[in-house]
Coordinates of C-alpha atoms in Angstrom, one line a residue:
Chain L
M532 CA 6.0 33.8 13.6
P533 CA 5.1 29.8 13.0
R534 CA 7.4 27.5 12.0
I535 CA 6.7 24.4 9.8
A536 CA 9.1 21.6 9.6
Y537 CA 9.3 19.8 6.4
F538 CA 10.4 16.1 5.3
G539 CA 12.9 18.3 2.9
P540 CA 14.8 19.1 1.0
Q541 CA 14.1 22.3 -0.4
G542 CA 12.5 21.6 -3.5
T543 CA 10.2 18.4 -2.6
F544 CA 6.2 17.3 -3.1
T545 CA 6.5 17.7 0.8
E546 CA 8.2 21.4 0.3
Q547 CA 5.1 22.4 -1.9
A548 CA 2.2 20.9 0.2
A549 CA 4.4 22.8 3.2
S550 CA 4.2 25.6 1.4
A551 CA 0.4 25.6 0.4
F552 CA -0.7 25.2 4.7
A553 CA 1.8 27.9 5.1
R554 CA 0.5 31.6 5.6
E555 CA 2.4 34.4 4.9
D556 CA 5.0 35.1 7.7
D557 CA 5.3 31.0 8.4
E558 CA 8.9 29.7 8.0
L559 CA 9.3 26.5 6.5
V560 CA 12.6 24.6 8.0
P561 CA 13.8 21.5 5.8
V562 CA 14.4 18.4 8.4
E563 CA 16.2 15.1 6.8
T564 CA 13.7 12.7 8.3
V565 CA 10.1 12.2 9.0
P566 CA 11.0 11.5 12.6
L567 CA 12.8 15.0 12.9
A568 CA 10.2 16.4 11.7
F569 CA 7.8 14.8 14.4
A570 CA 11.0 15.0 16.9
A571 CA 10.8 19.4 15.6
V572 CA 7.3 20.2 17.0
R573 CA 7.4 17.5 20.4
S574 CA 10.6 19.4 21.2
G575 CA 8.7 22.8 20.6
A576 CA 11.7 23.7 18.0
T577 CA 8.9 24.3 15.3
D578 CA 5.3 24.7 15.9
F579 CA 3.9 22.0 13.1
C580 CA 5.5 19.8 10.9
C581 CA 4.4 18.7 7.2
V582 CA 4.7 15.5 6.4
P583 CA 3.4 12.6 3.0
V584 CA 0.6 10.5 4.9
E585 CA -0.5 8.4 1.6
N586 CA 1.5 7.3 -1.9
S587 CA 4.0 9.6 -1.2
V588 CA 6.8 10.0 -4.2
E589 CA 9.8 9.7 -1.8
G590 CA 8.8 7.1 0.0
A591 CA 8.0 8.3 3.4
V592 CA 4.7 6.7 4.0
P593 CA 5.7 4.2 6.3
A594 CA 8.1 6.2 8.4
T595 CA 4.9 8.7 9.0
M596 CA 2.6 5.6 10.3
D597 CA 5.2 4.7 12.5
A598 CA 6.2 8.3 14.2
L599 CA 2.0 8.5 14.4
V600 CA 1.8 6.2 16.9
R601 CA 5.1 6.8 18.7
D602 CA 6.0 9.2 21.3
E603 CA 3.6 12.0 22.2
P604 CA 0.6 12.8 20.4
L605 CA 0.5 14.7 17.6
V606 CA -2.8 16.2 16.1
A607 CA -3.6 17.0 13.0
V608 CA -5.1 20.5 11.7
A609 CA -4.9 20.1 7.9
E610 CA -4.6 17.9 4.9
H611 CA -3.1 18.8 1.6
V612 CA -3.6 16.5 -1.8
L613 CA -0.9 17.0 -4.6
P614 CA -1.4 15.5 -8.1
V615 CA 1.8 13.5 -8.7
H616 CA 3.1 14.7 -12.1
F617 CA 6.4 15.9 -12.2
S618 CA 8.7 19.0 -14.3
V619 CA 12.1 17.2 -15.7
L620 CA 15.1 20.3 -15.3
V621 CA 17.6 21.1 -17.1
R622 CA 20.6 23.8 -16.8
P623 CA 19.5 26.4 -19.4
G624 CA 21.0 25.9 -23.1
T625 CA 21.6 22.1 -22.8
A626 CA 21.3 20.4 -25.8
E627 CA 21.2 16.4 -25.3
I628 CA 20.4 14.6 -22.3
R629 CA 22.7 11.6 -21.6
T630 CA 21.4 11.4 -17.7
V631 CA 18.5 11.8 -16.1
A632 CA 18.5 12.1 -12.0
S633 CA 15.3 11.5 -9.6
H634 CA 14.3 9.6 -6.4
P635 CA 13.9 5.8 -7.4
H636 CA 10.1 6.1 -6.7
A637 CA 9.7 9.1 -8.7
L638 CA 12.0 7.5 -11.9
A639 CA 9.4 3.9 -11.5
Q640 CA 6.4 6.9 -11.9
V641 CA 7.8 8.4 -14.9
R642 CA 9.4 5.6 -17.0
E643 CA 6.7 5.2 -19.4
W644 CA 7.6 8.9 -20.4
L645 CA 11.5 8.2 -20.2
A646 CA 11.0 5.6 -22.6
A647 CA 8.6 7.6 -25.2
H648 CA 10.7 10.7 -24.6
L649 CA 14.1 9.9 -23.2
P650 CA 14.9 6.3 -24.4
D651 CA 18.8 7.1 -25.2
A652 CA 19.4 8.9 -21.8
T653 CA 20.5 6.6 -18.3
P654 CA 18.2 6.8 -15.3
I655 CA 20.2 7.8 -12.1
A656 CA 18.7 7.4 -8.6
T657 CA 19.4 9.6 -6.1
T658 CA 18.3 10.8 -2.8
S659 CA 15.1 12.7 -3.3
T660 CA 13.5 14.8 -6.0
A661 CA 15.0 17.8 -4.9
A662 CA 18.7 16.1 -5.0
A663 CA 18.5 15.0 -8.1
A664 CA 17.8 19.3 -9.2
V665 CA 20.8 20.1 -7.3
A666 CA 22.8 17.6 -8.7
V667 CA 21.7 18.9 -12.4
L668 CA 22.7 22.2 -11.3
N669 CA 26.1 21.1 -10.0
G670 CA 26.7 19.8 -14.0
D671 CA 26.3 15.7 -12.3
F672 CA 23.6 14.9 -14.6
D673 CA 21.8 16.3 -17.4
A674 CA 18.3 16.6 -16.3
A675 CA 16.2 15.7 -12.8
V676 CA 12.6 14.5 -12.6
S677 CA 11.4 16.9 -9.5
A678 CA 8.5 18.3 -8.1
P679 CA 7.5 20.9 -9.8
V680 CA 8.1 23.6 -7.0
A681 CA 11.9 22.5 -7.6
V682 CA 12.1 25.3 -10.4
T683 CA 11.3 27.8 -8.3
H684 CA 15.1 27.2 -6.1
Y685 CA 17.2 26.7 -8.4
P686 CA 18.0 28.5 -11.5
L687 CA 17.0 25.6 -14.3
S688 CA 14.8 25.2 -17.1
E689 CA 11.6 23.2 -17.5
Y690 CA 12.4 20.4 -20.2
A691 CA 8.8 19.1 -20.0
T692 CA 6.5 19.6 -17.2
E693 CA 3.0 17.7 -16.1
V694 CA 4.8 14.7 -16.7
A695 CA 3.1 11.5 -15.0
D696 CA 2.6 7.6 -16.8
V697 CA -1.4 7.4 -14.3
R698 CA -3.2 10.5 -14.6
D699 CA -4.6 10.4 -11.8
A700 CA -2.1 9.6 -8.7
R701 CA -2.5 11.7 -5.8
T702 CA -0.2 12.1 -2.8
R703 CA -1.9 13.5 0.8
F704 CA -0.1 15.5 3.3
L705 CA -1.1 16.4 6.5
L706 CA -0.3 19.5 8.9
L707 CA 0.8 18.4 12.3
R708 CA 0.8 19.7 15.7
R709 CA 1.1 19.5 19.3
P710 CA -2.6 18.7 20.8
G711 CA -4.7 22.0 21.5
A712 CA -7.5 23.8 20.5
L713 CA -8.8 22.0 17.5
P714 CA -10.0 23.5 14.6
E715 CA -13.3 24.5 14.4
P716 CA -16.0 22.1 11.8
T717 CA -17.0 23.0 9.1
G718 CA -19.5 20.5 8.0
A719 CA -16.3 18.9 5.6
D720 CA -14.2 17.7 7.9
R721 CA -12.0 14.0 8.2
T722 CA -11.4 12.5 11.7
S723 CA -8.3 9.8 12.1
V724 CA -7.7 7.7 14.3
V725 CA -5.1 4.8 15.1
V726 CA -6.4 1.8 17.0
T727 CA -4.4 -1.2 18.5
T728 CA -6.9 -4.1 18.1
P729 CA -6.2 -7.8 19.6
N730 CA -5.9 -10.2 16.8
R731 CA -9.2 -11.8 17.1
V732 CA -11.9 -13.3 14.7
G733 CA -14.2 -10.5 14.6
V734 CA -12.5 -7.4 16.0
L735 CA -12.4 -5.0 12.7
A736 CA -16.1 -6.0 11.7
E737 CA -17.0 -4.9 15.5
L738 CA -15.5 -1.3 14.6
L739 CA -16.4 -0.7 11.4
T740 CA -20.1 -2.0 12.7
E741 CA -19.9 1.1 14.9
L742 CA -19.0 3.8 12.5
A743 CA -21.8 1.8 10.4
L744 CA -24.6 2.1 13.0
R745 CA -24.1 5.9 13.7
G746 CA -23.8 6.1 9.6
I747 CA -20.6 7.4 10.1
N748 CA -18.9 7.0 6.0
L749 CA -15.5 5.3 6.4
T750 CA -12.9 7.3 3.8
G751 CA -9.5 5.3 4.0
L752 CA -8.6 2.1 6.3
E753 CA -5.0 1.1 6.5
S754 CA -3.9 -2.7 8.6
R755 CA -0.4 -3.0 9.9
P756 CA 1.1 -5.3 12.1
T757 CA 2.3 -3.8 15.1
K758 CA 5.9 -4.4 15.5
G759 CA 6.9 -7.2 18.3
K760 CA 3.8 -8.1 19.3
L761 CA 2.9 -11.1 17.1
G762 CA -0.9 -11.0 16.4
E763 CA -2.0 -8.0 17.1
Y764 CA -3.0 -5.8 14.7
R765 CA -2.9 -1.4 14.0
F766 CA -6.3 -0.3 12.2
Y767 CA -5.6 3.4 10.5
I768 CA -9.3 4.7 10.1
D769 CA -10.2 8.0 8.4
L770 CA -13.6 8.4 8.4
E771 CA -16.0 11.6 7.6
G772 CA -17.2 13.9 10.3
H773 CA -15.7 15.9 13.4
V774 CA -14.6 15.0 16.8
A775 CA -16.9 17.3 18.2
E776 CA -20.0 16.3 16.2
P777 CA -22.2 14.2 18.6
Q778 CA -22.5 11.1 16.8
V779 CA -18.5 11.2 15.6
G780 CA -17.4 11.9 19.8
D781 CA -20.0 8.8 20.6
A782 CA -18.2 6.5 17.3
L783 CA -15.1 7.2 18.9
A784 CA -15.8 6.4 22.6
A785 CA -16.9 3.3 21.0
L786 CA -13.6 2.2 19.0
H787 CA -12.1 3.3 22.4
R788 CA -14.4 0.9 24.1
H789 CA -13.3 -2.3 21.3
S790 CA -9.6 -1.3 21.6
R791 CA -6.2 -2.2 23.3
E792 CA -5.1 1.3 22.6
I793 CA -6.5 4.3 20.7
R794 CA -5.0 8.0 19.9
F795 CA -6.8 10.8 18.3
L796 CA -4.8 11.8 14.9
G797 CA -6.9 14.8 14.6
S798 CA -10.3 16.3 13.2
Y799 CA -9.5 18.8 10.2
P800 CA -11.2 20.5 7.2
K801 CA -11.0 17.7 3.7
A802 CA -9.3 19.2 1.0
D803 CA -11.7 18.0 -1.5
H804 CA -14.4 20.3 0.9
E805 CA -17.4 17.7 0.1
P806 CA -19.7 17.7 3.1
A807 CA -20.7 14.7 4.5
P808 CA -23.7 13.1 5.1
M809 CA -24.5 13.5 8.5
S810 CA -27.7 13.4 10.5
N811 CA -26.6 15.3 14.2
A812 CA -30.2 16.5 14.3
E813 CA -31.5 12.8 15.0
F814 CA -28.5 11.8 17.0
T815 CA -29.0 14.9 19.2
A816 CA -32.4 14.2 19.6
A817 CA -32.0 10.4 20.7
T818 CA -29.4 11.9 24.0
D819 CA -31.9 14.5 25.0
W820 CA -34.7 12.2 25.2
V821 CA -32.1 10.0 27.5
D822 CA -31.5 12.6 29.2
G823 CA -34.6 13.4 29.8
V824 CA -35.7 10.2 30.6
R825 CA -33.2 10.2 33.2
K826 CA -34.4 13.6 34.6
G827 CA -37.8 12.1 35.4
E828 CA -39.2 15.0 32.7
R829 CA -40.0 12.5 29.6
G830 CA -41.5 9.0 28.9
Chain V
M909 CA 4.9 -31.0 -19.6
P910 CA 3.3 -28.1 -17.9
R911 CA 4.1 -24.7 -18.5
I912 CA 4.2 -21.7 -16.2
A913 CA 4.3 -18.3 -17.4
Y914 CA 5.8 -15.2 -15.4
F915 CA 6.5 -11.7 -14.9
G916 CA 10.1 -11.9 -16.0
P917 CA 13.0 -11.7 -17.0
Q918 CA 14.7 -14.6 -16.0
G919 CA 16.6 -13.6 -12.7
T920 CA 14.0 -11.9 -11.2
F921 CA 12.0 -12.3 -7.7
T922 CA 9.0 -13.5 -9.7
E923 CA 11.2 -16.2 -11.5
Q924 CA 11.9 -17.5 -8.2
A925 CA 9.1 -17.8 -6.7
A926 CA 8.2 -19.7 -10.2
S927 CA 11.0 -21.8 -10.1
A928 CA 9.8 -22.4 -6.5
F929 CA 6.2 -23.5 -7.7
A930 CA 7.4 -25.4 -10.0
R931 CA 7.6 -29.4 -10.3
E932 CA 10.6 -31.5 -12.1
D933 CA 9.6 -31.5 -15.7
D934 CA 7.9 -28.2 -15.7
E935 CA 8.9 -25.1 -18.1
L936 CA 9.3 -22.0 -16.8
V937 CA 8.1 -18.9 -20.0
P938 CA 9.5 -15.3 -18.7
V939 CA 6.9 -12.6 -20.1
E940 CA 7.2 -9.1 -20.3
T941 CA 4.5 -8.0 -18.0
V942 CA 1.7 -8.9 -15.3
P943 CA -0.9 -9.0 -18.1
L944 CA 0.7 -10.6 -21.0
A945 CA 1.0 -13.6 -18.2
F946 CA -2.2 -13.5 -17.5
A947 CA -3.3 -13.5 -21.3
A948 CA -0.6 -16.4 -21.5
V949 CA -2.9 -18.8 -19.1
R950 CA -6.4 -17.8 -20.6
S951 CA -5.2 -18.4 -24.1
G952 CA -3.7 -22.1 -23.0
A953 CA -0.2 -20.9 -24.5
T954 CA 0.7 -22.2 -20.9
D955 CA -0.8 -23.8 -18.0
F956 CA 0.1 -21.8 -15.3
C957 CA 1.2 -18.2 -14.6
C958 CA 3.4 -16.7 -11.2
V959 CA 2.9 -12.9 -10.4
P960 CA 3.4 -11.2 -7.2
V961 CA 0.5 -9.5 -5.4
E962 CA 1.9 -8.3 -2.4
N963 CA 4.8 -5.6 -1.8
S964 CA 6.5 -6.4 -5.1
V965 CA 10.1 -5.5 -5.6
E966 CA 9.5 -4.5 -9.0
G967 CA 6.3 -2.6 -8.1
A968 CA 3.9 -4.9 -10.6
V969 CA 1.4 -5.0 -8.0
P970 CA -1.4 -2.6 -9.0
A971 CA -1.1 -4.7 -12.3
T972 CA -2.0 -8.1 -10.7
M973 CA -4.8 -6.3 -8.7
D974 CA -6.0 -4.9 -12.6
A975 CA -5.4 -7.9 -14.2
L976 CA -7.0 -10.1 -11.2
V977 CA -10.5 -8.9 -12.2
R978 CA -10.3 -7.9 -16.1
D979 CA -11.2 -10.5 -18.5
E980 CA -12.1 -14.5 -17.8
P981 CA -11.5 -15.4 -14.3
L982 CA -8.3 -17.1 -13.3
V983 CA -7.8 -18.7 -10.2
A984 CA -5.1 -19.2 -7.6
V985 CA -3.9 -22.6 -6.6
A986 CA -0.5 -22.0 -3.9
E987 CA 0.5 -19.0 -3.1
H988 CA 4.6 -18.6 -2.2
V989 CA 6.6 -15.9 -0.5
L990 CA 9.9 -14.7 -0.6
P991 CA 11.8 -12.8 1.7
V992 CA 13.1 -8.9 0.4
H993 CA 17.0 -9.6 0.2
F994 CA 19.1 -8.7 -2.7
S995 CA 22.8 -9.7 -4.0
V996 CA 24.9 -7.3 -5.0
L997 CA 26.3 -8.5 -8.2
V998 CA 30.1 -7.5 -10.0
R999 CA 31.8 -9.3 -12.8
P1000 CA 34.2 -11.4 -11.6
G1001 CA 38.1 -9.2 -10.7
T1002 CA 35.8 -6.0 -10.3
A1003 CA 38.3 -4.1 -8.6
E1004 CA 36.1 -0.8 -8.2
I1005 CA 32.4 -0.1 -8.1
R1006 CA 31.5 3.1 -9.5
T1007 CA 27.9 2.6 -11.0
V1008 CA 25.4 0.1 -9.2
A1009 CA 22.3 -0.4 -11.3
S1010 CA 18.7 -2.2 -10.1
H1011 CA 15.1 -1.8 -10.3
P1012 CA 14.1 1.6 -9.1
H1013 CA 12.4 0.1 -6.4
A1014 CA 15.0 -2.1 -5.1
L1015 CA 17.5 1.0 -5.0
A1016 CA 15.0 2.6 -2.6
Q1017 CA 15.2 -0.6 -0.7
V1018 CA 18.8 -1.0 -0.3
R1019 CA 19.3 3.1 0.1
E1020 CA 20.8 2.8 3.7
W1021 CA 23.1 -0.1 2.5
L1022 CA 24.3 1.7 -0.4
A1023 CA 24.9 4.8 1.6
A1024 CA 27.5 2.6 4.1
H1025 CA 29.1 0.3 1.7
L1026 CA 29.3 1.7 -1.9
P1027 CA 28.9 5.9 -0.7
D1028 CA 30.7 6.8 -3.8
A1029 CA 28.6 4.8 -6.4
T1030 CA 26.2 6.0 -8.5
P1031 CA 23.1 4.1 -8.3
I1032 CA 21.7 3.5 -11.9
A1033 CA 17.9 2.9 -12.4
T1034 CA 17.2 -0.5 -14.8
T1035 CA 14.0 -1.8 -15.9
S1036 CA 14.1 -4.8 -13.4
T1037 CA 16.8 -6.6 -11.1
A1038 CA 17.6 -8.9 -13.9
A1039 CA 18.0 -6.3 -16.4
A1040 CA 20.8 -4.2 -14.1
A1041 CA 22.8 -7.9 -13.7
V1042 CA 22.5 -8.3 -17.5
A1043 CA 24.0 -4.7 -17.9
V1044 CA 27.0 -5.6 -15.4
L1045 CA 27.7 -8.4 -17.4
N1046 CA 27.7 -6.2 -20.3
G1047 CA 30.1 -3.8 -18.8
D1048 CA 27.6 -1.3 -18.9
F1049 CA 28.2 -0.6 -15.1
D1050 CA 29.7 -1.8 -12.2
A1051 CA 27.5 -3.7 -10.0
A1052 CA 24.1 -4.9 -9.7
V1053 CA 21.6 -5.3 -7.0
S1054 CA 19.6 -7.9 -8.1
A1055 CA 17.0 -11.3 -6.7
P1056 CA 19.4 -14.1 -5.2
V1057 CA 17.9 -16.3 -8.3
A1058 CA 20.2 -14.0 -10.6
V1059 CA 23.4 -15.1 -10.0
T1060 CA 22.4 -18.6 -10.6
H1061 CA 21.8 -16.9 -14.6
Y1062 CA 24.3 -14.6 -15.5
P1063 CA 28.3 -15.4 -14.5
L1064 CA 28.9 -12.7 -12.2
S1065 CA 30.0 -12.8 -8.6
E1066 CA 28.0 -11.8 -5.4
Y1067 CA 30.0 -8.9 -3.8
A1068 CA 27.8 -9.2 -0.9
T1069 CA 24.1 -11.3 -0.4
E1070 CA 20.8 -10.8 2.1
V1071 CA 20.9 -7.4 1.6
A1072 CA 18.1 -5.8 3.1
D1073 CA 17.5 -1.8 4.4
V1074 CA 14.8 -3.4 6.0
R1075 CA 15.0 -7.0 7.8
D1076 CA 11.5 -8.5 7.5
A1077 CA 10.0 -7.1 4.0
R1078 CA 8.3 -10.2 2.3
T1079 CA 6.9 -10.6 -1.0
R1080 CA 4.1 -12.8 -1.9
F1081 CA 3.3 -14.1 -4.8
L1082 CA 0.3 -16.3 -6.6
L1083 CA 0.2 -19.6 -9.0
L1084 CA -2.8 -18.9 -11.1
R1085 CA -4.8 -21.2 -13.8
R1086 CA -8.1 -21.2 -15.5
P1087 CA -11.1 -22.6 -13.2
G1088 CA -11.1 -26.1 -12.4
A1089 CA -10.6 -28.8 -10.0
L1090 CA -9.5 -26.7 -6.7
P1091 CA -6.9 -28.2 -4.4
E1092 CA -7.9 -30.2 -1.5
P1093 CA -8.6 -28.6 1.7
T1094 CA -5.7 -28.9 4.2
G1095 CA -6.8 -27.6 7.4
A1096 CA -4.4 -24.6 6.8
D1097 CA -6.0 -23.2 3.6
R1098 CA -6.3 -19.5 2.1
T1099 CA -8.9 -18.2 0.6
S1100 CA -8.9 -15.2 -1.9
V1101 CA -12.2 -13.2 -3.1
V1102 CA -12.7 -9.9 -4.8
V1103 CA -15.9 -7.8 -4.4
T1104 CA -17.6 -4.7 -5.9
T1105 CA -20.0 -2.9 -3.6
P1106 CA -22.0 0.3 -3.7
N1107 CA -20.2 3.3 -2.3
R1108 CA -22.8 3.4 1.0
V1109 CA -22.1 3.4 4.5
G1110 CA -21.6 0.5 6.2
V1111 CA -21.4 -1.2 3.6
L1112 CA -17.4 -3.2 4.4
A1113 CA -18.9 -3.6 8.3
E1114 CA -21.6 -6.0 6.5
L1115 CA -19.1 -7.9 4.4
L1116 CA -16.8 -8.5 7.4
T1117 CA -19.6 -9.2 10.1
E1118 CA -20.5 -11.9 7.4
L1119 CA -17.0 -13.1 7.7
A1120 CA -17.2 -12.9 11.7
L1121 CA -20.5 -14.4 12.7
R1122 CA -19.0 -17.5 11.0
G1123 CA -15.8 -16.9 12.8
I1124 CA -13.7 -16.5 9.7
N1125 CA -10.0 -15.4 10.1
L1126 CA -9.3 -12.0 7.7
T1127 CA -6.0 -12.0 6.8
G1128 CA -5.9 -9.8 4.4
L1129 CA -8.0 -6.3 2.7
E1130 CA -7.4 -4.0 0.4
S1131 CA -9.7 -1.9 -1.0
R1132 CA -9.5 0.2 -4.0
P1133 CA -11.8 2.9 -5.7
T1134 CA -12.9 1.5 -9.3
K1135 CA -11.9 3.0 -12.3
G1136 CA -14.5 4.8 -13.9
K1137 CA -17.3 4.4 -11.8
L1138 CA -17.6 6.8 -9.4
G1139 CA -18.4 6.2 -5.9
E1140 CA -18.0 2.2 -6.2
Y1141 CA -15.5 0.8 -4.2
R1142 CA -13.6 -2.6 -4.9
F1143 CA -12.5 -4.9 -2.0
Y1144 CA -9.5 -7.4 -2.2
I1145 CA -10.4 -10.1 1.0
D1146 CA -8.5 -12.8 2.5
L1147 CA -9.6 -15.3 4.3
E1148 CA -8.3 -18.2 6.3
G1149 CA -9.9 -21.6 5.0
H1150 CA -11.3 -23.4 2.2
V1151 CA -14.4 -22.8 -0.1
A1152 CA -15.1 -26.6 0.2
E1153 CA -15.6 -26.1 4.6
P1154 CA -19.2 -25.7 5.3
Q1155 CA -18.8 -22.0 6.9
V1156 CA -16.3 -20.2 4.3
G1157 CA -18.6 -21.6 1.6
D1158 CA -21.6 -20.1 3.3
A1159 CA -19.8 -17.2 4.2
L1160 CA -19.0 -16.6 0.5
A1161 CA -22.8 -17.0 -0.1
A1162 CA -23.4 -14.2 1.6
L1163 CA -20.8 -11.9 0.8
H1164 CA -22.7 -13.0 -2.8
R1165 CA -25.5 -11.2 -1.3
H1166 CA -23.9 -7.9 -0.4
S1167 CA -22.1 -7.5 -3.8
R1168 CA -23.3 -6.0 -7.0
E1169 CA -20.0 -8.4 -8.4
I1170 CA -17.7 -11.2 -6.1
R1171 CA -15.0 -13.0 -8.2
F1172 CA -13.4 -16.2 -6.6
L1173 CA -9.6 -16.0 -6.3
G1174 CA -8.9 -19.4 -5.6
S1175 CA -8.7 -21.6 -2.0
Y1176 CA -4.8 -22.6 -1.6
P1177 CA -2.7 -24.0 1.0
K1178 CA -1.0 -21.2 2.8
A1179 CA 3.1 -20.7 2.6
D1180 CA 3.3 -20.5 6.5
H1181 CA 1.0 -23.8 6.7
E1182 CA 0.2 -22.6 10.1
P1183 CA -3.5 -23.9 11.1
A1184 CA -7.0 -22.2 10.7
P1185 CA -8.9 -22.3 13.7
M1186 CA -12.1 -23.7 11.9
S1187 CA -15.4 -24.9 13.4
N1188 CA -16.7 -27.2 11.0
A1189 CA -18.2 -29.8 13.5
E1190 CA -20.6 -27.2 14.6
F1191 CA -21.8 -25.6 11.7
T1192 CA -22.0 -29.2 9.8
A1193 CA -24.5 -29.8 12.8
A1194 CA -26.4 -26.6 13.0
T1195 CA -27.4 -27.5 8.8
D1196 CA -28.4 -30.6 9.4
W1197 CA -30.7 -29.5 12.4
V1198 CA -32.1 -27.2 9.5
D1199 CA -32.2 -29.8 7.4
G1200 CA -34.0 -32.1 9.6
V1201 CA -36.5 -30.1 10.6
R1202 CA -37.4 -29.5 6.9
K1203 CA -38.0 -32.8 6.2
G1204 CA -39.7 -33.3 9.3
E1205 CA -37.1 -35.4 11.1
R1206 CA -36.8 -33.1 13.8
G1207 CA -38.0 -30.7 16.2

């Protein structure tokens, strides 16, 4: 029975994403921090971990970015995208809401809604959106701003659902495991790598030109200074395509030549399933021609 | 007497940055939102505005990014960088701290400190770090996690100073005004532009290559999808150098050729005053040579 460690507790957005990744018999194991989720997989305690990688409600993304480059590599095999909207949960029969609790980032994302709908309630900060639901259950506070999944874990009522100040916010999650057989290419895949480069003029332009020259579309780029090494930068690069495709493999080899360190973070189906425009045929024809020339079969 | 509008209220990190920008007789004018700070300058109500542009404690950065591209252009003439650490303020004589208030983002940034030093205090979310100080002054809560400057405005005591879970966090602020004479080049300047491009493979590589080919160092890059226009991207680019320098001007002209829209956001002294490596002499020699050839004076 495969086990999935996730950045918990139960009832958070990350648990909601982990449930979306899970098959029928998978066991979901909440752990307290993102590094512990990675450690569970590295030690073999679990088979997978589920962590937020972009715009996390509970602010775990920097921890994920750090964990992705430290210790033994883990590799993403799937991604999941959740809309960032909340349910406001109360104890059944609650008449008046004087306090409303949640993770600070969640409170920041529903400030306008609270001002309009619960202007007299005092906002209380908790360590997670799920901890707020537990505190409401315990009678500490009147309402919790929670992930929609929280209501399935706690005997609370939905005072409001789909609560969000910004309509189109999203959080992206990855399902990671130890390196092994890769997911099959689907024609709508994403590949993620993290590259450490020397800090000299033009190094990022070189990396991106290697992708552009091969017709590879960039879907995400994040730069972070490396800790402790002044003037060295780390780039997290998401691109369309699968490393099993000729031009993506060739592009990653080119990135390897330009970088001090490169780590493969996975090739996995895109959550939106939108086909990536690729020209494998042209690329294969070109390398076949060079092979033919080398063998003396072609001119 | 020059007037500086800032994203207030009084006693926030942005006020602290505005004070750093201000000369002796300048008047600081708190306004409620980032768009109102921009509007004050556009209408002539104030001469300048001060807004956070990177890693704001109070979460205003998306509003700044949007305001920079909307309506009439404003231009940055200075930047200021503040370390993100907090003072915990209490009413003089406070014996017990049962509640601690602040902006949600600030509470998220001192969570470990609170767990270690005030484990039994309930964290309360307020609309700004300064609003927390005011609420403590009013007796609503026991302690406020505030910008260091707040203690100069309110008769509160410092229970703790330099409070931060992460030691090296920084917030960057810009001082903006209507377009006019630019600050003189200092040899250690930054230039900011925002570029809107069509979404096709390689467009970012082209932009960055134009900078690299001219020996211009990139210091910041942020991409955001444009609202309402599917598949169009907007890049906020910070680079070293001043538009008055030949190769920076030439690079901006090249960016203009590659973009649907380009907006100049300013050339201003870098807060760290670290000299930018520039080779104006070579660049000037090259354009002088072309001028000579065109005039029939050189071969």
